[in-house]
Short mmCIF file of C-alpha atoms in Angstrom, two decimals:
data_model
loop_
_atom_site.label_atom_id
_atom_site.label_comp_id
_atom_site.label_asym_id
_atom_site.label_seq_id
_atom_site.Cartn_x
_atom_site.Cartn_y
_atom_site.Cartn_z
CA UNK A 1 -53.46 8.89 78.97
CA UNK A 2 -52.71 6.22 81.37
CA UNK A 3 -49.70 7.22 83.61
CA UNK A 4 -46.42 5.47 83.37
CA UNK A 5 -43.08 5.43 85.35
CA UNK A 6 -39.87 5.54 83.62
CA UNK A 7 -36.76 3.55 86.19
CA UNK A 8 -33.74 5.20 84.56
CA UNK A 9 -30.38 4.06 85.40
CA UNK A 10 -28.15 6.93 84.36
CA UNK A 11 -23.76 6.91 83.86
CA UNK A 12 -22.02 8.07 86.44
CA UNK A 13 -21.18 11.71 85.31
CA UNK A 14 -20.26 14.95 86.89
CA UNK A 15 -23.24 17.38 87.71
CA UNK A 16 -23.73 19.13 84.41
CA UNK A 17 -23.35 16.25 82.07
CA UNK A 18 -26.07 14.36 84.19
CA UNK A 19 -27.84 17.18 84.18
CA UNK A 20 -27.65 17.22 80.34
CA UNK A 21 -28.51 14.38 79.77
CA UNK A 22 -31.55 13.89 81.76
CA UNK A 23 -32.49 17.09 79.88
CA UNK A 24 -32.31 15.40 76.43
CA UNK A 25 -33.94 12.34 78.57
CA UNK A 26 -37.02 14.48 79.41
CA UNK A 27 -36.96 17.31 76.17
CA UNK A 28 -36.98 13.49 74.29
CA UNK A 29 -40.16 12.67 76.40
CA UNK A 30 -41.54 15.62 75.97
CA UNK A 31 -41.71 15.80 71.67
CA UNK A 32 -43.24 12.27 72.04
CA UNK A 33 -46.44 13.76 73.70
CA UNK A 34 -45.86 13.15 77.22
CA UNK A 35 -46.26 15.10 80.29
CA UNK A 36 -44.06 14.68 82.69
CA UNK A 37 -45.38 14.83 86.56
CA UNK A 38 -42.19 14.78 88.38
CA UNK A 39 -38.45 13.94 88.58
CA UNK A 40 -36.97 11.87 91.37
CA UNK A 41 -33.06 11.52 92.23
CA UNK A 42 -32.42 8.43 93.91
CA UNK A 43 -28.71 9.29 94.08
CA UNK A 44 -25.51 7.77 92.74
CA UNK A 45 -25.07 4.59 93.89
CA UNK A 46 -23.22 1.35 93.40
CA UNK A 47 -24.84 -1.02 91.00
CA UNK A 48 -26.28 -4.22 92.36
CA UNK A 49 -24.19 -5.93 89.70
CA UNK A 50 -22.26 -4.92 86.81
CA UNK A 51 -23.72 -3.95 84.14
CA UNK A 52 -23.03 -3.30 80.36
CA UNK A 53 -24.24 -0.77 78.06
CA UNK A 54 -22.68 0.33 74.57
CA UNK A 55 -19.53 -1.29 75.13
CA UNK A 56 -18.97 -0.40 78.43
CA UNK A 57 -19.17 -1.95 81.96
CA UNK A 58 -20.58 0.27 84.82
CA UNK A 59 -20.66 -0.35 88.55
CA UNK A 60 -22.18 2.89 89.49
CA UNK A 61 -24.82 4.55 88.44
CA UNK A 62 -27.37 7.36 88.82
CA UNK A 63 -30.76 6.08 89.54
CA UNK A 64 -33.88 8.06 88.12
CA UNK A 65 -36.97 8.50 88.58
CA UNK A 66 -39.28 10.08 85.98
CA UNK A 67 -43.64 9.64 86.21
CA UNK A 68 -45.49 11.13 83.08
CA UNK A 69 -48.62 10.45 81.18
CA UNK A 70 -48.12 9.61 77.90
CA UNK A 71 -50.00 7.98 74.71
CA UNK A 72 -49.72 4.20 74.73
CA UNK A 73 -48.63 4.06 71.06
CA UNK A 74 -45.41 6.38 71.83
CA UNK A 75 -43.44 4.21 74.72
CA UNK A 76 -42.46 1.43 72.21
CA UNK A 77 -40.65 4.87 70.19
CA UNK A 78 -39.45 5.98 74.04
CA UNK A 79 -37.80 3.03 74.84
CA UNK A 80 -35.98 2.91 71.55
CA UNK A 81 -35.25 6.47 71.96
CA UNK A 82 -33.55 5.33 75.54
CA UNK A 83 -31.94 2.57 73.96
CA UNK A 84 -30.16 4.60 72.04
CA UNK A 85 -28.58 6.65 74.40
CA UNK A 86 -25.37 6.24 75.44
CA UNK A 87 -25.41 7.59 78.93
CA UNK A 88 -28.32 5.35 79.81
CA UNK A 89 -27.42 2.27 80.90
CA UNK A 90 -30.60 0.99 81.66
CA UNK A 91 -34.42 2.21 80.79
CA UNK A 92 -37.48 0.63 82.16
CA UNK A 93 -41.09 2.26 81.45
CA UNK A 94 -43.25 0.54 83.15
CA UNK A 95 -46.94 1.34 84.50
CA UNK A 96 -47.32 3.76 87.52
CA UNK A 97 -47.47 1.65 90.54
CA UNK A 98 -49.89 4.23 92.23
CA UNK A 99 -52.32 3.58 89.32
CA UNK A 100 -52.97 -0.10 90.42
CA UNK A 101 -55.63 -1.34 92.72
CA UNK A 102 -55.01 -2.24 96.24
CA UNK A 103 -55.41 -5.54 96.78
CA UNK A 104 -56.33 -7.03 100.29
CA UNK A 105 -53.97 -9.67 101.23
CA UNK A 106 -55.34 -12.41 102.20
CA UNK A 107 -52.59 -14.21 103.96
CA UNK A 108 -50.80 -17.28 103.50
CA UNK A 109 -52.82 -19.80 101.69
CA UNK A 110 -52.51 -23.16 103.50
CA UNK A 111 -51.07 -25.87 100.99
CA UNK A 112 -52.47 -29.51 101.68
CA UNK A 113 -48.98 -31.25 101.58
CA UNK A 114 -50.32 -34.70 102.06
CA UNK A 115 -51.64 -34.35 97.70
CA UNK A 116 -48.33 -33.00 96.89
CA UNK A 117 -46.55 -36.05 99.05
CA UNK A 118 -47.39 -38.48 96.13
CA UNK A 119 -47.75 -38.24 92.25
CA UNK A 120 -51.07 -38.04 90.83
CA UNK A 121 -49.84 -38.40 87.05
CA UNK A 122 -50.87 -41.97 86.15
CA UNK A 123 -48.56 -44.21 85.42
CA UNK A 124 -48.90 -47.21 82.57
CA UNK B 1 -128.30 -99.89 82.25
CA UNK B 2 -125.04 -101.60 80.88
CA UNK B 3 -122.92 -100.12 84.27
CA UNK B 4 -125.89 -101.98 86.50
CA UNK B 5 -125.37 -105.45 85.04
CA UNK B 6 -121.59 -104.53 84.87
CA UNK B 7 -122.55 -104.22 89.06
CA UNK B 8 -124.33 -107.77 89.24
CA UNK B 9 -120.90 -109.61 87.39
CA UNK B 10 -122.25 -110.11 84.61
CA UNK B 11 -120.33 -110.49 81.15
CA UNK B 12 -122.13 -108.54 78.09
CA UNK B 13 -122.86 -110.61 75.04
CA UNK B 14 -119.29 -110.24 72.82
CA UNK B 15 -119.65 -110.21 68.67
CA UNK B 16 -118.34 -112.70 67.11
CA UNK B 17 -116.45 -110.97 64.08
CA UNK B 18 -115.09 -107.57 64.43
CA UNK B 19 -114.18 -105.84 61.15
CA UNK B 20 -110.43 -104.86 61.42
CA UNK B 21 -108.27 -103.39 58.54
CA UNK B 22 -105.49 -106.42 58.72
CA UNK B 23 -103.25 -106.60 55.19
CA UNK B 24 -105.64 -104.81 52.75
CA UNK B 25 -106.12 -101.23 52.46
CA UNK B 26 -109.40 -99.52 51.53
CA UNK B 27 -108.36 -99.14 47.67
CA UNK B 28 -108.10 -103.09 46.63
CA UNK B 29 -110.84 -105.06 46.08
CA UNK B 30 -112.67 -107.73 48.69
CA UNK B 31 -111.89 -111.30 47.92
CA UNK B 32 -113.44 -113.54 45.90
CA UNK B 33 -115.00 -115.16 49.15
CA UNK B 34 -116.77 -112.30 50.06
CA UNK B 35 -118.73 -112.14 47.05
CA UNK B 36 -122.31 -112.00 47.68
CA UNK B 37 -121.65 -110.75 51.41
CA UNK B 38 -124.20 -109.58 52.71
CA UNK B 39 -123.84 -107.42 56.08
CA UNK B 40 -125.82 -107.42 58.30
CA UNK B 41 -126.52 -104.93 60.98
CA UNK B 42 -126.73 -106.09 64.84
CA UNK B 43 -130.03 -107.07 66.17
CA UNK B 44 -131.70 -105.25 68.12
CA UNK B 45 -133.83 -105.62 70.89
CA UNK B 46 -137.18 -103.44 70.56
CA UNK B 47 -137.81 -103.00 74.20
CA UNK B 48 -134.13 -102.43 75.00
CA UNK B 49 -134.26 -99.91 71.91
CA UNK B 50 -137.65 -98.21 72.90
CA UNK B 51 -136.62 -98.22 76.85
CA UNK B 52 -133.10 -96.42 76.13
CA UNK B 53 -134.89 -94.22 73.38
CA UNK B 54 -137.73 -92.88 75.81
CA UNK B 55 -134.57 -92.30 78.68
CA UNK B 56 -132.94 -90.52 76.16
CA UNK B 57 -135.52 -88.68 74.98
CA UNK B 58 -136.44 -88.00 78.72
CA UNK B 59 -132.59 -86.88 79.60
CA UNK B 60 -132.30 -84.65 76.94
CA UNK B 61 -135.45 -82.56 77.76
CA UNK B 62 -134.70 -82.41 81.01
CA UNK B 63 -131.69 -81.22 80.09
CA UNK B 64 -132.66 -78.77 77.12
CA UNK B 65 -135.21 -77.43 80.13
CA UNK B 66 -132.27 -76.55 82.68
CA UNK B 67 -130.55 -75.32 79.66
CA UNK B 68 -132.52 -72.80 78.17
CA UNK B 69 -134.01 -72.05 82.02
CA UNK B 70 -130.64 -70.85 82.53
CA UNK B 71 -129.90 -69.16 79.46
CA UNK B 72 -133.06 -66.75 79.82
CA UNK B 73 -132.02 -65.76 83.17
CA UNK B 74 -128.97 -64.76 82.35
CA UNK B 75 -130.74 -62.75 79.51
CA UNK B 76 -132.67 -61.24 81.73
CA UNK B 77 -130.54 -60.13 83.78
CA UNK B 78 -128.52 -58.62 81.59
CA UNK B 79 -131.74 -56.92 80.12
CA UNK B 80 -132.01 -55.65 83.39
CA UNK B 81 -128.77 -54.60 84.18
CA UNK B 82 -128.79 -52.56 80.84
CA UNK B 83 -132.47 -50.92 80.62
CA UNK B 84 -133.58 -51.83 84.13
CA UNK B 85 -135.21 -49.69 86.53
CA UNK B 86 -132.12 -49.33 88.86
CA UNK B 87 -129.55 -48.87 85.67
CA UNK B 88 -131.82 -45.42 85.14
CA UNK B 89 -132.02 -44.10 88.62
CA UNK B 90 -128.14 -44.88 88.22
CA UNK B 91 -128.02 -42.90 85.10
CA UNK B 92 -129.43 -40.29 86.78
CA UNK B 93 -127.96 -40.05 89.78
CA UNK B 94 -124.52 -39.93 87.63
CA UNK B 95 -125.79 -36.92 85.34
CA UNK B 96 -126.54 -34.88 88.31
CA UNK B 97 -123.32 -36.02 89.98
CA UNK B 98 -121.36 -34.91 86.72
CA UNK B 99 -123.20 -31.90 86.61
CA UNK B 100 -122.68 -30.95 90.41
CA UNK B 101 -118.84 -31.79 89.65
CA UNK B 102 -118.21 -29.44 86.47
CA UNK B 103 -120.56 -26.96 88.09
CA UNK B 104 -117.67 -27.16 91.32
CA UNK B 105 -115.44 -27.37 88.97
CA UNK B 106 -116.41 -23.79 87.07
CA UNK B 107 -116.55 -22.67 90.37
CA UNK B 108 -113.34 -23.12 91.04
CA UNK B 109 -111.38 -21.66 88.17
CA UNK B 110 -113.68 -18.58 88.10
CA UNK B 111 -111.59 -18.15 92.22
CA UNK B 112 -108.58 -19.27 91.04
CA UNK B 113 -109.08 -16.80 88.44
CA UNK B 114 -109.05 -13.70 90.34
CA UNK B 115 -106.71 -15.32 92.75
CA UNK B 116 -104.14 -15.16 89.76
CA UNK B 117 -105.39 -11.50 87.98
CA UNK B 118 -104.44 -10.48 91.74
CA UNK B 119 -101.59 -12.27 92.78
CA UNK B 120 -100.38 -10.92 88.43
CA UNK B 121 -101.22 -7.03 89.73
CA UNK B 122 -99.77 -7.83 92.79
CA UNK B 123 -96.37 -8.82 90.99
CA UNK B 124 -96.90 -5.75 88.49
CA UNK B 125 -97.38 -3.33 90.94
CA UNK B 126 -93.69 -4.92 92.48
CA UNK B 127 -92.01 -4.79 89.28
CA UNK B 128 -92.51 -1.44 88.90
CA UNK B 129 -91.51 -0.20 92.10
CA UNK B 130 -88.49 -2.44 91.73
CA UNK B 131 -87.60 -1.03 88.35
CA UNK B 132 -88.28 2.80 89.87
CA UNK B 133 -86.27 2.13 92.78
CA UNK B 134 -83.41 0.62 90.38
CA UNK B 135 -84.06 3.63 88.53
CA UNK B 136 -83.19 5.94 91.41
CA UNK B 137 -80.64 4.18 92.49
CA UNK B 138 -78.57 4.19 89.21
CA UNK B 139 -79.10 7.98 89.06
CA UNK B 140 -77.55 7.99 92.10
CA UNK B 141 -75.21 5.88 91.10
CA UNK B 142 -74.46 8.16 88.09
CA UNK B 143 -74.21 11.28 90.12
CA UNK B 144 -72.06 10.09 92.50
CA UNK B 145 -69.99 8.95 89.28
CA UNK B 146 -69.79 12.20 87.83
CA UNK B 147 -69.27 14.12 91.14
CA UNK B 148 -66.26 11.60 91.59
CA UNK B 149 -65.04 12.30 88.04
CA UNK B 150 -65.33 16.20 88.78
CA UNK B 151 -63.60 15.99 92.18
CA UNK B 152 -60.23 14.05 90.20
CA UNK B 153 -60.11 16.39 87.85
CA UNK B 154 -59.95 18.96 89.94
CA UNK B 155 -57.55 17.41 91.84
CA UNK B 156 -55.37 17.02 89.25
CA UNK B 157 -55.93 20.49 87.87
CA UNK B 158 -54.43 21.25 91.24
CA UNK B 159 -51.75 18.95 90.63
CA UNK B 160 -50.86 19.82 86.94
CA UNK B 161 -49.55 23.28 88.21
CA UNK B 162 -46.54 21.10 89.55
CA UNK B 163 -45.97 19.68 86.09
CA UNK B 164 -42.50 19.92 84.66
CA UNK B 165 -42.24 22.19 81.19
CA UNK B 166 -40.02 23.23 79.07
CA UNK B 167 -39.74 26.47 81.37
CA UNK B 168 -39.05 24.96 84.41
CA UNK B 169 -37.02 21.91 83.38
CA UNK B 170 -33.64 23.04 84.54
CA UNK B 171 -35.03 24.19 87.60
CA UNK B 172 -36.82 21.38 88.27
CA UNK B 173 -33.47 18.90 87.34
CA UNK B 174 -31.13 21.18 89.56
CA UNK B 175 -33.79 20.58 92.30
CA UNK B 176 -34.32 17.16 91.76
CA UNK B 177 -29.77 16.42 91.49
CA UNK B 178 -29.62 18.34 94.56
CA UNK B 179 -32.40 16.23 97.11
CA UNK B 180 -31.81 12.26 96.68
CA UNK B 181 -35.22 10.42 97.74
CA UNK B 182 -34.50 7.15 99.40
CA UNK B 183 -37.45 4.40 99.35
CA UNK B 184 -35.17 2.08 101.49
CA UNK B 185 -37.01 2.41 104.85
CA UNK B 186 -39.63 -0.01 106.88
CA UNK B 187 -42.08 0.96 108.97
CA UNK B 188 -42.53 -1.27 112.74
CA UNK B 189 -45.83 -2.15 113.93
CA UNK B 190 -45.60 0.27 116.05
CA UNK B 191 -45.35 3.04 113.17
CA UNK B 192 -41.69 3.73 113.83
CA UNK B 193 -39.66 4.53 110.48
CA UNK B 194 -37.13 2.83 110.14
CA UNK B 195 -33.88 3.71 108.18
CA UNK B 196 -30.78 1.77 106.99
CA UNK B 197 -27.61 2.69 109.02
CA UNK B 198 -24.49 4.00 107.50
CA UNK B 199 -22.46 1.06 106.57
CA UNK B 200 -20.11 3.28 104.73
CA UNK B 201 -19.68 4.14 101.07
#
């Protein structure tokens, strides 16, 4: 199952309702055949914008961090699942970073700007 | 005889009538005037006639002679050139050169021959150690694959005992609630972390 990582941007609540809900949040997961790997907090913290979700505007907001394997049919039913729920404000799954390839950098490709300096469409 | 007394100045005797075709065709008829016409052929002059005759005659054997000297040569040498003595040594001399050549010639594919049977082991012989040492090297290739594959899972066997469940989920969320993680930190080329100051709430 290829691993994915789930960027969850959470109300701001008091301790046991967040709690609660990222409960539901990973229980939810869970019955859709995933395993979860771990949970991150990346603290309450002001949104870089405001934001609105289920007729209401936040501007705080717990941010989330959830990795888990799970079947590549089953995020399209996550993300609706998410969706749906009205503490989240915003869900993003979205393939584990760590799971890509490094790529060597090659460095900063030098542009020829004398080609760019005049059209090369052709012109009637 | 006529261009000699042409020499000396002389004027040739001129005929006195030449027949011309003037008004009449050939189809009508000849006059009245001309009936009982008789023609008459020029005169001629028996020693004149028997001198040019015999010069004639003379030229034209002389002549025929050179002629038909001339001809047979040429014969001949054709003849020659065909069935001579010197077209056969020729002959000869071109069979055994012919035969010499294809004899080479045999010669030389029978060595080039072997040269290729060899040079085709040679390349055999090279295929097949190429294809062995392929061969090994995929099986290595393989093992090193599967120990790989064995080594992960391991590793995440190890890992998968840090799994959140169903049993430790509340644990795991209290834990999580109560230690923030912050990604918002560089590192300096020197490999000093650094963090954000507080700039307040």
């Amino acid at each position: 199952m290829p691993r994915y990582e789930l960027a969850l941007i959470l109300k701001a609540m008091q301790r046991p309702e967040t709690a609660a809900a990222l409960k539901r949040t990973l229980g939810a997961l869970m019955d859709r055949g995933a395993v979860v790997r771990s949970l991150e907090s990346l603290g309450e913290r002001a949104l870089p914008y405001r934001m609105a979700a289920h007729s209401q505007r936040h501007s705080r907001g717990g941010y989330f961090l959830v990795d888990f394997y799970a079947p590549t049919a089953s995020v399209d039913s996550i993300m609706d699942h998410l969706s749906r729920d009205i503490d989240v404000i915003r869900p993003n799954i979205m393939k584990h970073p760590l799971t890509q390839e490094v790529k060597e950098c090659e460095g900063i490709v030098p542009v020829p700007l004398e080609e760019k300096l005049y059209s090369t469409k052709k012109r009637k | 005889m006529l261009r000699a007394l042409n020499h000396l100045g002389v004027r040739p005797p001129a005929p006195l009538l030449l027949p011309a075709r003037g008004r009449k065709t050939r189809h009508d008829p000849p006059a009245k005037s001309k009936v009982g016409r008789v023609r008459t052929p020029p005169a001629v002059d028996p020693t004149e006639f028997y001198v040019l005759t015999e010069r004639y005659r003379q030229y034209r054997q002389t002549v025929r002679a050179l002629r038909l000297e001339f001809v047979s040569e040429v014969r001949r040498k054709i003849k020659e050139a065909r069935t001579g003595v010197l077209a056969e040594r020729k002959a000869l001399e071109d069979a055994t050169e012919h035969q010499n050549l294809m004899a080479w010639n045999q010669a030389e594919n029978q060595r080039l021959h072997e040269l290729r049977i060899e040079r085709l082991r040679q390349e055999a012989r090279e295929q097949e150690q190429r294809q062995e040492e392929e061969k090994a090297r995929k099986a290595q290739e393989t093992q090193a694959w599967v120990q790989l594959k064995e080594r992960e899972l391991l590793q995440l066997q190890e890992e998968a005992k840090n799994f959140i469940t169903r049993e430790n989920l509340d644990a795991r969320i209290e834990e999580a609630l109560d230690s923030p993680k912050s990604y918002n930190w560089a590192i300096t080329r020197e490999g000093q972390v650094v963090r954000p100051q507080r700039k307040g709430s």
